[in-house]
Structures are given as structure tokens and as C-alpha cells.
Coordinates of C-alpha atoms in Angstrom, one line a residue:
Chain A
M1 CA 67.5 91.3 94.1
T2 CA 69.2 91.9 97.3
L3 CA 67.4 89.5 99.5
V4 CA 67.4 86.2 97.9
T5 CA 69.7 85.2 100.7
A6 CA 67.1 86.4 103.2
T7 CA 64.4 84.3 101.7
V8 CA 66.4 81.2 102.0
R9 CA 67.3 81.9 105.5
S10 CA 64.1 83.2 106.8
G11 CA 62.5 79.8 106.9
R12 CA 65.0 78.4 109.4
R13 CA 66.3 79.5 112.7
A14 CA 69.9 79.6 113.5
P15 CA 70.6 76.6 115.7
R16 CA 73.2 78.2 117.9
G17 CA 71.0 80.9 119.3
G18 CA 72.8 80.9 122.7
Q19 CA 76.2 82.0 121.4
G20 CA 77.8 84.7 123.3
D21 CA 75.4 84.5 126.2
G22 CA 78.1 84.8 128.7
R23 CA 79.4 88.0 127.3
R24 CA 78.6 91.3 128.7
R25 CA 76.7 93.7 126.5
D26 CA 79.1 96.6 126.9
G27 CA 80.3 99.7 125.2
A28 CA 82.2 97.7 122.6
T29 CA 78.9 96.4 121.1
W30 CA 77.6 100.0 120.5
F31 CA 81.0 100.9 119.1
L32 CA 80.6 98.1 116.6
V33 CA 77.0 98.9 115.7
L34 CA 76.9 102.7 115.6
P35 CA 78.8 103.3 112.3
A36 CA 76.0 101.5 110.4
L37 CA 73.1 102.4 112.7
I38 CA 73.5 106.2 112.4
P39 CA 73.3 106.3 108.6
I40 CA 70.5 103.9 108.7
L41 CA 68.5 106.1 111.1
I42 CA 69.4 109.3 109.3
L43 CA 69.1 108.2 105.7
S44 CA 66.6 105.4 105.8
V45 CA 64.3 105.2 108.8
G46 CA 64.1 109.0 109.1
P47 CA 63.2 109.7 105.5
L48 CA 60.7 107.0 105.6
L49 CA 58.8 108.5 108.5
Y50 CA 59.3 112.0 107.0
G51 CA 57.9 110.6 103.7
I52 CA 54.8 109.4 105.5
A53 CA 54.4 112.7 107.2
L54 CA 54.7 114.5 103.9
A55 CA 51.7 112.7 102.7
F56 CA 49.6 114.8 105.1
T57 CA 51.0 118.1 103.8
D58 CA 50.8 120.2 100.6
A59 CA 54.5 120.1 100.1
Q60 CA 55.6 121.1 96.6
S61 CA 59.0 121.6 95.0
G62 CA 60.5 125.1 94.4
R63 CA 57.8 127.0 96.3
T64 CA 58.5 130.0 98.5
R65 CA 55.3 129.7 100.6
S66 CA 55.7 127.4 103.6
T67 CA 54.3 123.9 103.6
Q68 CA 50.9 123.4 105.3
W69 CA 49.5 120.4 107.1
V70 CA 46.4 119.4 105.2
G71 CA 45.3 116.3 107.0
L72 CA 43.7 113.7 104.7
L73 CA 43.2 116.0 101.8
N74 CA 45.8 114.2 99.6
F75 CA 44.1 110.9 100.3
Q76 CA 40.7 112.3 99.5
D77 CA 42.0 113.6 96.2
L78 CA 43.7 110.3 95.5
L79 CA 40.4 108.5 96.0
H80 CA 38.9 110.4 93.1
D81 CA 42.0 110.2 90.9
T82 CA 41.0 107.7 88.2
L83 CA 44.4 107.9 86.5
F84 CA 46.1 106.8 89.7
W85 CA 43.7 103.9 90.2
E86 CA 44.2 102.9 86.5
S87 CA 48.0 102.9 87.1
F88 CA 47.3 100.8 90.3
R89 CA 45.4 98.3 88.3
I90 CA 48.1 98.1 85.7
G91 CA 50.7 97.7 88.5
L92 CA 48.8 94.7 89.8
L93 CA 48.3 93.2 86.4
W94 CA 52.1 93.7 85.8
A95 CA 53.1 92.3 89.2
V96 CA 50.9 89.2 88.8
G97 CA 51.7 88.8 85.1
V98 CA 55.4 88.8 85.9
T99 CA 55.5 86.9 89.2
V100 CA 53.4 83.9 88.3
P101 CA 54.9 82.8 85.0
Q102 CA 58.4 83.7 86.3
F103 CA 57.9 81.4 89.2
V104 CA 56.7 78.5 87.0
L105 CA 59.6 79.0 84.5
A106 CA 62.2 79.5 87.2
L107 CA 61.0 76.3 89.0
G108 CA 61.3 74.4 85.7
L109 CA 64.8 75.7 85.1
A110 CA 65.8 75.0 88.7
L111 CA 64.7 71.4 88.4
L112 CA 66.6 71.0 85.2
L113 CA 69.7 72.6 86.8
D114 CA 69.4 70.2 89.7
A115 CA 69.3 67.2 87.5
N116 CA 72.5 65.9 86.2
L117 CA 72.6 67.3 82.7
R118 CA 75.5 68.0 80.4
M119 CA 74.8 71.6 79.4
R120 CA 74.1 72.6 83.0
W121 CA 77.1 74.9 83.4
L122 CA 76.1 76.9 80.3
A123 CA 72.6 77.3 81.5
R124 CA 73.8 78.4 84.9
A125 CA 76.2 80.9 83.3
L126 CA 73.4 82.3 81.0
A127 CA 70.9 82.4 83.7
I128 CA 73.1 84.8 85.6
I129 CA 73.3 87.3 82.7
P130 CA 70.0 89.1 83.4
W131 CA 71.0 89.4 87.0
A132 CA 74.3 91.1 86.3
M133 CA 72.9 93.5 83.7
P134 CA 71.8 97.1 84.6
E135 CA 68.0 97.3 84.2
V136 CA 68.5 100.2 81.9
V137 CA 70.6 98.0 79.6
V138 CA 68.0 95.2 79.8
G139 CA 65.4 97.7 78.7
I140 CA 67.5 99.0 75.8
M141 CA 68.3 95.5 74.7
W142 CA 64.7 94.5 74.5
R143 CA 63.9 97.7 72.6
L144 CA 66.3 96.5 70.0
V145 CA 64.6 93.1 70.0
Y146 CA 61.1 94.6 69.7
N147 CA 62.2 97.3 67.2
P148 CA 59.5 97.2 64.4
D149 CA 62.0 97.3 61.5
A150 CA 65.4 96.3 62.6
G151 CA 64.4 94.0 65.5
I152 CA 64.8 90.3 65.5
L153 CA 61.3 89.6 66.8
N154 CA 59.5 90.9 63.8
E155 CA 62.1 89.4 61.4
T156 CA 61.3 86.0 63.0
V157 CA 57.6 86.6 62.7
R158 CA 58.1 87.4 59.0
D159 CA 60.3 84.4 58.5
L160 CA 57.7 82.1 60.0
G161 CA 55.1 83.6 57.6
L162 CA 53.0 85.1 60.5
G163 CA 52.5 88.4 58.8
D164 CA 54.5 91.7 58.8
G165 CA 55.0 91.9 62.5
R166 CA 54.0 94.8 64.6
D167 CA 55.1 97.7 66.7
W168 CA 55.1 95.8 70.0
L169 CA 55.9 98.5 72.5
T170 CA 53.7 101.2 71.1
G171 CA 50.7 99.0 70.3
L172 CA 47.8 99.6 72.7
A173 CA 47.1 95.9 73.0
T174 CA 50.7 94.6 72.9
A175 CA 52.6 97.1 75.1
L176 CA 51.8 95.6 78.5
P177 CA 52.3 91.9 77.5
A178 CA 55.6 93.0 75.8
V179 CA 57.0 94.6 78.9
I180 CA 55.7 91.7 81.1
V181 CA 57.9 89.3 79.0
V182 CA 60.9 91.5 79.7
G183 CA 60.1 91.5 83.4
I184 CA 59.9 87.7 83.4
W185 CA 63.2 87.5 81.6
A186 CA 65.0 90.0 83.9
G187 CA 63.9 88.4 87.2
M188 CA 64.4 84.8 86.3
P189 CA 67.9 84.3 87.8
Q190 CA 67.1 85.4 91.4
T191 CA 64.1 83.2 91.5
T192 CA 65.9 80.3 89.9
V193 CA 68.9 80.5 92.3
A194 CA 66.6 80.7 95.3
L195 CA 64.6 77.7 94.2
L196 CA 67.8 75.8 93.3
A197 CA 69.1 76.4 96.8
G198 CA 65.9 75.0 98.2
L199 CA 66.1 72.0 95.8
Q200 CA 69.7 71.2 96.8
N201 CA 68.5 71.0 100.4
T202 CA 66.1 68.2 99.5
P203 CA 67.5 64.9 100.8
H204 CA 68.2 62.7 97.8
E205 CA 67.6 59.6 99.9
L206 CA 63.9 60.5 100.2
H207 CA 63.7 60.9 96.5
E208 CA 65.2 57.5 95.9
A209 CA 63.1 55.8 98.5
A210 CA 60.0 57.3 96.8
A211 CA 61.2 56.1 93.4
L212 CA 61.8 52.6 94.8
D213 CA 58.2 52.6 96.1
G214 CA 57.2 53.2 92.5
A215 CA 56.2 56.8 92.7
G216 CA 56.2 58.6 89.3
A217 CA 58.0 61.9 88.7
W218 CA 54.9 64.0 89.4
R219 CA 54.1 62.2 92.7
R220 CA 57.8 62.4 93.7
F221 CA 57.6 66.2 93.0
R222 CA 54.4 66.6 95.0
T223 CA 55.3 64.5 98.0
V224 CA 59.0 65.0 98.3
T225 CA 60.3 68.0 96.4
W226 CA 57.5 70.6 96.8
P227 CA 57.2 70.3 100.6
A228 CA 60.9 70.8 100.9
I229 CA 61.0 73.9 98.8
R230 CA 57.7 75.4 99.9
P231 CA 59.0 77.9 102.4
V232 CA 61.5 79.2 99.8
A233 CA 59.0 79.3 97.1
L234 CA 56.5 81.2 99.2
A235 CA 59.1 83.8 100.3
I236 CA 60.6 84.4 96.9
S237 CA 57.2 84.8 95.2
A238 CA 56.0 87.2 97.8
L239 CA 59.2 89.3 97.5
N240 CA 59.0 89.1 93.7
F241 CA 55.5 90.4 93.8
I242 CA 56.5 93.4 96.0
W243 CA 59.6 94.2 93.9
N244 CA 57.6 93.9 90.7
F245 CA 54.8 96.1 91.9
N246 CA 57.4 98.8 93.0
S247 CA 59.6 98.5 89.9
F248 CA 60.5 101.5 87.8
A249 CA 63.6 101.5 85.6
L250 CA 62.7 98.7 83.2
V251 CA 59.4 100.1 82.1
Y252 CA 60.7 103.6 82.2
V253 CA 63.3 102.7 79.6
L254 CA 61.0 100.4 77.5
T255 CA 57.9 102.6 77.2
S256 CA 58.0 105.5 79.7
G257 CA 54.6 104.4 80.7
G258 CA 53.1 104.7 77.2
P259 CA 51.2 104.1 74.9
G260 CA 48.4 106.2 76.5
G261 CA 49.3 105.1 80.0
R262 CA 48.9 101.5 79.2
T263 CA 52.2 100.6 81.0
R264 CA 52.3 103.4 83.5
L265 CA 53.1 101.6 86.7
P266 CA 52.3 103.3 90.0
M267 CA 56.0 104.1 90.5
L268 CA 56.2 105.9 87.2
F269 CA 53.0 107.8 88.0
A270 CA 54.4 108.8 91.4
Y271 CA 57.8 109.8 89.9
E272 CA 56.1 112.1 87.4
E273 CA 53.9 113.6 90.0
A274 CA 56.8 114.3 92.3
F275 CA 59.7 115.2 89.9
R276 CA 57.9 116.5 86.8
Y277 CA 55.0 118.4 88.5
G278 CA 56.7 118.9 91.9
Q279 CA 53.7 117.6 93.9
F280 CA 55.7 116.1 96.7
G281 CA 52.9 115.7 99.2
Y282 CA 50.5 114.1 96.7
A283 CA 53.2 111.7 95.5
A284 CA 54.1 110.7 99.1
A285 CA 50.4 109.9 99.6
M286 CA 50.6 107.6 96.6
G287 CA 53.5 105.9 98.1
C288 CA 51.6 105.4 101.4
V289 CA 48.6 103.9 99.5
M290 CA 51.0 101.6 97.6
V291 CA 52.5 100.3 100.8
A292 CA 49.2 99.9 102.5
V293 CA 47.5 98.0 99.8
I294 CA 50.5 95.8 99.1
S295 CA 50.8 94.9 102.8
V296 CA 47.2 93.9 103.0
L297 CA 47.3 91.8 99.8
L298 CA 50.5 90.1 101.0
A299 CA 49.1 89.4 104.4
V300 CA 46.1 87.8 102.9
Y301 CA 48.2 85.8 100.5
L302 CA 50.7 84.6 103.1
V303 CA 48.1 83.6 105.6
G304 CA 46.1 81.8 102.9
R305 CA 49.2 79.9 101.6
L306 CA 50.5 79.1 105.1
R307 CA 47.1 77.7 106.1
G308 CA 46.8 76.0 102.8
G309 CA 48.2 72.7 104.0
E310 CA 50.3 70.3 102.0
D311 CA 48.9 71.1 98.6
G312 CA 49.5 74.8 99.1
Chain B
M1 CA 73.8 59.0 93.7
S2 CA 71.2 60.5 91.4
L3 CA 68.2 58.7 90.2
R4 CA 68.3 56.9 86.9
T5 CA 66.2 58.5 84.4
S6 CA 64.8 56.9 81.3
G7 CA 66.1 57.8 77.8
T8 CA 63.0 59.7 76.7
A9 CA 62.7 61.7 79.9
R10 CA 66.4 62.6 79.4
A11 CA 65.7 63.8 75.9
G12 CA 62.8 65.8 77.1
Q13 CA 65.0 67.4 79.8
Y14 CA 67.6 68.4 77.2
A15 CA 65.0 69.8 74.9
A16 CA 63.6 71.9 77.7
L17 CA 67.0 73.1 78.7
L18 CA 67.7 74.1 75.1
C19 CA 64.5 76.2 75.1
Y20 CA 65.7 78.0 78.3
L21 CA 69.1 78.6 76.7
V22 CA 67.6 80.2 73.7
F23 CA 65.2 82.3 75.7
L24 CA 68.0 83.5 78.1
A25 CA 70.6 84.1 75.4
F26 CA 68.9 85.6 72.4
P27 CA 68.3 89.2 73.6
F28 CA 71.9 89.4 74.6
L29 CA 73.2 88.0 71.4
W30 CA 71.0 90.4 69.5
L31 CA 72.5 93.3 71.5
I32 CA 76.0 92.3 70.5
S33 CA 75.0 91.7 66.9
T34 CA 73.4 95.2 66.7
A35 CA 76.4 96.8 68.3
F36 CA 78.7 95.6 65.5
K37 CA 76.4 96.4 62.5
P38 CA 77.2 99.3 60.1
A39 CA 74.4 101.8 59.7
R40 CA 73.5 100.4 56.3
E41 CA 72.7 97.0 57.7
L42 CA 70.7 98.5 60.6
G43 CA 68.5 100.2 58.1
S44 CA 67.8 97.0 56.2
L45 CA 64.3 95.7 56.5
H46 CA 65.6 92.1 56.8
P47 CA 68.0 92.1 59.8
T48 CA 70.5 89.3 60.0
W49 CA 71.9 87.6 63.1
I50 CA 75.6 87.9 62.0
P51 CA 76.7 91.3 60.7
E52 CA 77.8 90.9 57.1
D53 CA 80.3 93.7 57.5
P54 CA 81.1 94.1 61.2
T55 CA 82.4 97.5 62.3
L56 CA 83.5 99.5 65.3
D57 CA 81.9 102.7 64.0
N58 CA 79.1 102.4 66.5
F59 CA 81.4 102.5 69.4
R60 CA 83.3 105.5 68.1
Q61 CA 80.0 107.3 67.4
A62 CA 78.7 106.4 70.9
F63 CA 81.7 108.1 72.5
D64 CA 81.3 111.1 70.2
E65 CA 77.6 111.6 70.9
Q66 CA 77.6 111.3 74.7
P67 CA 80.1 111.8 77.5
L68 CA 80.5 108.1 78.1
L69 CA 84.0 108.2 79.6
R70 CA 83.0 110.8 82.2
A71 CA 79.8 108.9 82.9
A72 CA 81.8 105.7 83.4
A73 CA 84.2 107.6 85.7
N74 CA 81.2 108.9 87.7
S75 CA 79.7 105.4 88.0
L76 CA 83.0 104.0 89.0
T77 CA 83.5 106.6 91.7
A78 CA 80.0 106.3 93.1
A79 CA 80.1 102.5 93.1
L80 CA 83.6 102.1 94.5
C81 CA 83.0 104.6 97.4
A82 CA 79.6 103.2 98.2
A83 CA 80.8 99.6 98.2
L84 CA 83.9 100.4 100.4
I85 CA 82.0 102.5 102.9
A86 CA 79.1 100.1 103.1
V87 CA 81.4 97.1 103.8
V88 CA 83.5 99.0 106.4
I89 CA 80.5 100.1 108.4
A90 CA 78.4 96.9 107.9
T91 CA 81.0 94.4 108.9
P92 CA 81.1 95.3 112.7
M93 CA 77.3 95.5 112.8
A94 CA 76.9 92.2 111.0
Y95 CA 79.3 90.7 113.5
V96 CA 77.0 91.8 116.3
M97 CA 73.9 90.6 114.5
A98 CA 75.4 87.1 114.0
R99 CA 77.0 86.7 117.4
H100 CA 74.5 88.3 119.8
R101 CA 70.9 87.5 119.8
G102 CA 68.9 90.4 121.3
R103 CA 66.5 93.1 120.6
L104 CA 69.0 95.0 118.5
S105 CA 69.7 92.2 116.1
T106 CA 66.0 91.3 115.9
A107 CA 65.3 94.9 115.0
A108 CA 68.1 95.0 112.5
T109 CA 66.9 91.8 110.8
G110 CA 63.4 93.2 110.8
W111 CA 64.6 96.4 109.1
V112 CA 66.5 94.4 106.5
V113 CA 63.3 92.6 105.5
V114 CA 60.9 95.6 105.7
S115 CA 63.3 97.9 103.8
Q116 CA 62.7 95.7 100.8
A117 CA 59.0 96.4 100.7
F118 CA 58.9 100.2 100.5
P119 CA 58.5 101.9 97.1
F120 CA 61.5 104.1 96.6
V121 CA 59.3 107.1 95.9
L122 CA 58.4 107.2 99.6
V123 CA 62.0 107.5 100.6
I124 CA 63.3 109.6 97.7
I125 CA 61.1 112.6 98.2
P126 CA 62.3 113.3 101.8
L127 CA 65.9 112.3 100.9
F128 CA 65.7 114.8 98.0
L129 CA 64.6 117.5 100.5
V130 CA 67.3 116.5 103.0
L131 CA 70.1 116.4 100.4
K132 CA 68.9 119.7 98.9
Y133 CA 69.2 121.3 102.4
L134 CA 72.7 119.9 102.6
H135 CA 73.5 121.1 99.1
L136 CA 74.1 117.6 98.0
I137 CA 71.7 117.5 95.0
N138 CA 73.6 117.0 91.7
S139 CA 76.6 115.8 93.7
L140 CA 78.2 112.4 93.6
W141 CA 78.6 112.5 97.3
G142 CA 74.9 112.8 97.8
L143 CA 74.4 109.8 95.6
I144 CA 77.1 107.8 97.4
L145 CA 75.4 108.5 100.8
V146 CA 72.2 107.1 99.3
Y147 CA 73.9 104.1 97.8
V148 CA 75.6 103.2 101.1
V149 CA 72.4 103.1 103.0
W150 CA 70.6 101.4 100.1
S151 CA 73.2 98.6 100.0
L152 CA 73.4 98.1 103.8
P153 CA 70.5 95.6 104.2
F154 CA 71.9 93.0 101.9
A155 CA 75.5 93.7 103.0
L156 CA 74.5 93.1 106.6
W157 CA 72.6 90.0 105.6
M158 CA 75.4 88.5 103.5
L159 CA 78.1 89.4 106.1
A160 CA 76.1 88.1 109.0
G161 CA 75.9 84.8 107.2
Y162 CA 79.7 84.7 106.7
V163 CA 80.3 85.5 110.4
R164 CA 78.1 82.6 111.4
A165 CA 80.3 80.3 109.3
V166 CA 83.4 81.2 111.4
P167 CA 83.5 78.9 114.4
P168 CA 83.1 80.9 117.7
E169 CA 85.6 78.5 119.3
L170 CA 88.4 80.4 117.6
E171 CA 87.3 83.6 119.1
E172 CA 86.9 82.0 122.5
A173 CA 90.4 80.7 122.4
A174 CA 91.8 84.1 121.6
A175 CA 89.7 85.5 124.5
V176 CA 91.3 83.0 126.9
D177 CA 94.7 84.2 125.7
G178 CA 93.7 87.6 127.0
A179 CA 92.8 89.4 123.7
G180 CA 90.2 92.2 123.9
R181 CA 87.0 92.2 121.9
V182 CA 88.0 94.6 119.1
R183 CA 91.4 93.0 119.0
I184 CA 89.8 89.6 118.4
L185 CA 87.5 90.9 115.7
V186 CA 90.4 92.5 113.9
S187 CA 93.1 89.8 114.2
V188 CA 91.1 86.6 114.4
T189 CA 87.7 87.0 112.8
A190 CA 88.3 89.6 110.0
P191 CA 91.0 87.5 108.2
L192 CA 88.6 84.6 108.0
L193 CA 85.9 86.8 106.8
A194 CA 88.0 88.4 104.1
P195 CA 86.7 86.4 101.2
G196 CA 83.1 87.1 102.3
I197 CA 83.8 90.8 102.7
V198 CA 85.3 91.0 99.2
A199 CA 82.3 89.2 97.7
T200 CA 79.9 91.5 99.6
A201 CA 81.8 94.6 98.4
L202 CA 81.8 93.4 94.8
F203 CA 78.1 92.7 95.0
A204 CA 77.5 96.2 96.4
F205 CA 79.6 97.6 93.6
I206 CA 77.6 95.9 90.9
T207 CA 74.3 97.0 92.4
A208 CA 75.5 100.7 92.6
W209 CA 77.0 100.5 89.1
N210 CA 73.6 99.3 87.7
E211 CA 71.4 101.6 89.8
F212 CA 69.1 104.0 87.9
F213 CA 66.3 105.5 89.9
F214 CA 68.2 107.5 92.5
A215 CA 70.8 108.6 90.0
L216 CA 68.0 109.9 87.7
V217 CA 66.4 111.9 90.5
L218 CA 69.5 113.2 92.2
L219 CA 71.8 114.1 89.3
K220 CA 70.8 117.0 87.1
T221 CA 73.7 117.9 84.8
P222 CA 75.3 115.6 82.2
E223 CA 78.7 116.1 83.7
K224 CA 77.6 114.6 87.0
Q225 CA 75.4 111.8 85.7
T226 CA 76.2 108.1 85.9
L227 CA 76.3 105.6 83.0
P228 CA 72.8 104.3 83.2
V229 CA 71.3 107.8 83.2
V230 CA 73.6 108.9 80.3
L231 CA 72.5 105.7 78.4
T232 CA 68.9 106.9 78.4
H233 CA 70.0 110.0 76.5
F234 CA 70.7 107.8 73.5
L235 CA 67.0 106.9 73.4
G236 CA 66.2 110.5 72.4
A237 CA 62.7 111.5 71.6
E238 CA 60.0 108.9 71.1
G239 CA 61.2 106.1 68.9
V240 CA 64.0 107.9 67.1
A241 CA 66.9 106.2 68.7
D242 CA 70.2 105.7 66.9
L243 CA 70.3 102.0 67.2
G244 CA 73.9 101.2 66.5
P245 CA 75.6 103.6 69.0
L246 CA 72.8 102.8 71.5
A247 CA 73.6 99.1 71.4
A248 CA 77.3 99.7 71.5
A249 CA 77.1 101.9 74.6
A250 CA 74.7 99.6 76.3
F251 CA 77.0 96.6 75.6
L252 CA 80.0 98.5 77.1
A253 CA 78.1 99.6 80.2
T254 CA 77.2 96.0 81.0
L255 CA 80.7 94.5 80.7
P256 CA 82.1 95.5 84.1
S257 CA 79.2 94.0 86.1
L258 CA 79.1 90.9 83.9
V259 CA 82.8 90.3 84.5
L260 CA 82.6 90.9 88.3
F261 CA 79.5 88.8 88.6
A262 CA 81.2 86.0 86.8
V263 CA 83.9 86.3 89.5
I264 CA 81.7 86.2 92.5
Q265 CA 78.8 84.2 91.1
K266 CA 79.9 80.9 92.7
R267 CA 80.2 82.7 96.1
I268 CA 76.8 84.2 95.9
T269 CA 75.0 81.1 94.8
G270 CA 77.3 78.8 96.8
G271 CA 77.0 80.9 100.0
L272 CA 73.2 80.8 99.5
T273 CA 73.1 77.1 99.3
A274 CA 75.6 76.6 102.1
G275 CA 73.7 79.0 104.3
A276 CA 70.5 77.2 103.7
V277 CA 72.0 73.9 104.5
K278 CA 73.8 75.0 107.6
N279 CA 70.9 76.9 109.1

């Protein structure tokens, strides 16, 4: 959620790049930077490198024997760990299953919010709620909705005469779709706000000119709106994909990875491996594989979309 | 200014907007409804939207069952300290990032983006070992340290945006008058940045108040745990949650961030739009 701002900015360069050219880079600069730089190096960059190094060791929690360098052993084990690859597959399903519908829904909402409608303020206010809520509360809230007996979903199903309803979060077939719906709901605001910011950049004159030329709504969207918001759309969906793939709290609260591992995202798997079974080295190796695969997928996606031309 | 839209298209837009309103609102309304229902109604097989016999029992029971007040105090401490420290150390660096283009600000910007992509598990294991070495496991201070660093990327990003919105001419004028660099920053730039700094601090506060993963891993005993972690204790063993108190506690836990978010929402979304237009 933190970098919606980043996505909007990243497409454009600051125009006044030359500011402060005449100033000397002196001690004062370092004085200003060090208070943030030191904690970043010690508590973020350092642990990251340490974490990558741990992936090549047999580090375990609460062990007296010293940690040994084991080379690629963890990665070899991972290669044969079918449970891990199953969780990886579920992670990808979940990330795509959340990111794509969420983007479509958020784009629709952003277009509605950009139009001059009466209930706009209410929709804006409501759209913010999922953003401000703790993920744990979002999870708890949807457990109340999905509750087989006292939940509103099954009651609605019964009211509509569609049967007795079901146990959504513990059914083998329904668990993953059920958590995906929650993921879509929870992440809508950030995506909507980012797209709305992009939309409000679109020059209205272009829109009106296209309308005067007789272009219909769909053609106006394709020729005027979409090209204008494409950089934002690309950045926010790529970021959403990463965030979703790496997500934890929501599914932890909803299903804890159950039933039978059907919703066990890679982060849940790695968390259990590290903090339930104490396999630090092995879990770190999982983290490395997650980063590597996600980076490759994203690179392919971004290169493809950027080359994709106008229709993208 | 806006395009004229035909009547049917308008009606369609309103219908779509209504669908969104329902989708966005109904889980939250259901949470509130559940929080105020007496146990008898929660056991009913045909739940209703409006509690027939609204009660505050669930709230009372929630406070009896779990140390909610202490958890809220822990959350408040961690989020306040983290937000304050993060803003204090991020503002000067954000200033440098905004005003000086160079390898340092490029690297910082790169780190801001890259730091979003890493799964927390890769950072938390080494952090856990480091904090254990420092005897900061199961300590709010350990958690605060983590939250400070965790909130720095977006704090830097937001603040750098606010700095760019301050005209450099003001600073140059002060420099001509003979003021030193730090002096200019403190007496000219900082006052103009104040609203942005407050918004950034509130956003950092909300993020820390809501955070779950680090708190789950780093805090072991119930006396030290923050609100989101304590909330999960209500879930109990598989499926046997006590729905009323669970809903009541969850509803209370979400109020502070909802209120704060309502306060700064315009700034966040507005700043976003303005930034995008200006750059």
C-alpha cells in the first residue's frame, strides 16, 4: 500500500533536475542523510544480504551446534519439495486471481468516480475503508460474512432459494475463490486511487474533441483515456502482483492456509517452516526462490507490455 | 466542462456505482451488526441485518476475555514512537533526495522501489537473529525499530514530494540573506512542510497500528502483544470463535485508523493527484 505515490510518479521525471547544482556537496548533506541512512543499512539492507547468505547455511533456531555453510543443499531440497511448489502454484493463482479482477473493478470504479455523479463522495469515502482497516480485521470481518450459520452470505443464498449455503472457507473447492474475493475487496482502494490520479491527469479537452468528432465512449476510452493512464496502470498492476504474491496476514486470519493446504500461500509456508519448525536456512532459501521467480515473471511481463504498443 | 452524457448512460453509471457501494459497504455493515447482537441472535439460523435486541454485552465480554486495553496501549506506543522517529529521520533525507540529484538520491529512490518487492520472510529471519542478539525479542523497542525502517520508504517518498512543492526560490532568498543550510531548512522549509510532515506521520502511524506479521513473529507474551495479534486469539481453535466479542473487538480496533484516515485521506489522494500533475 505504501507506494501508490511511487507508481504515479515513476512514469514522469521531475522537470527541475538541475536544482541546487550550484551548491557544494558538503558535510551538511551527510549530516542530513545519515540519521535515515544508518538504520536503513543496519536494519534493511544488512538483513536482506544476511537473509540471502542464510539460504546457503543450515541455520536453525534454538540449536547449540554452530551453523554450517551448506552451499546449494537447501535449493536442491527445495527442488524436490512438492509441498513448496504446490504452495508456489497456489501463490501464483492467488496473485493473478486477485490482481486481474481487482484491476478491472478498480478501473471501473475510478471511471465512475471521475465522472460527475451525485453519490461520488459516498463512494470515495467507502472505497477508503478497506485501505484504513487492519488486514487482521478485514480477515475477521469476512470470516463473519462467510460463517456457515450466522453469516450473511449463506443467509442471502438461502433467501434467494439457492440451497442451504455452504462452508465457504473450509470447503476444498471454495476456499481459494473465497479468499481471492477478500483479497480483491481489500486492495481495491489503492488501485482505484492510483488510477483515478491517472484519469484526472487526462486532458478533458482531448476527450471533448474526440466526442465532437463523433467517437463513442469505447473509442474515446481506447484512444484518449487508456494511453494517458497506461503508465500508471502498468505500474500499479505490477506492484499489486508482487504484494499479493508476498501477502500473509489476510489469508493467515481467514484460513491459516487450510483446508488441506489449498490456500497455503508461499509466505505462510515459509513462515511455518521458519517459526514453527525453526528451519531458518531452508525458509530463507524459499524467500530467495520467491524473489527470483517473481523478478523474472515481472521482467517478462513489463518488457512484453512496454513493447506491446498502443493496444497494450 | 464535462461531457454531456445521455440519460440512459447516466442511469447505467448510477446503477454501477450502487453495485460498488454495496460491495464495498456490506462486510463492514455486517461487522457492526454482529458486534451489537446478543448471543441468542447470533445463534439463530436466520441472521438479520438489524439486531432486534442490540446490546453492548459483546464489548464487555471482549474486554473480559482478552487484555484489549493493554494491547491497545502497546499498539499506540509502537505506532506513535515509530511514526515520530521515522518522520524525524526521514525529513532531512527526503529534503536531500528532492533537492539534489546525484548518485545518493538515485540509490535511495531505487531502494524505495526495490524494498517493496521482497517477501518479508527474507528480512524477518535475519532481523529476528539480530534482535535476539540484542535481547530485543518480545520487546516493543525491537518492534519499533523494525517499524521505523519499514515505514521509511514511503515516508521518504511522500516527504520528498512535499519538499518539491516548496519553491526553491524561498530558500535561495534566505541564503542570500546569509542564513546557513541547516538554518534555512529549519526556519524556512520546515514550516512550509509541516502539513506534509503531519500527514506522513499519521500515515506511518496507521500502517504501524495495522501491522501484523512482524508483531506476530517478534512478540511472544500476551502482555507485550499488539492489538492485531491479540485479536487473532479470539479466533481460538479451528472454527470455534465466539462471534460477538470477536466482532466487537475487531470493530474497536479499526476505529482509530478509520478516523485518522478520514482526516488525512484528502491529503493522501490529493497529494497523489497534485504530484502526478506537477511532475
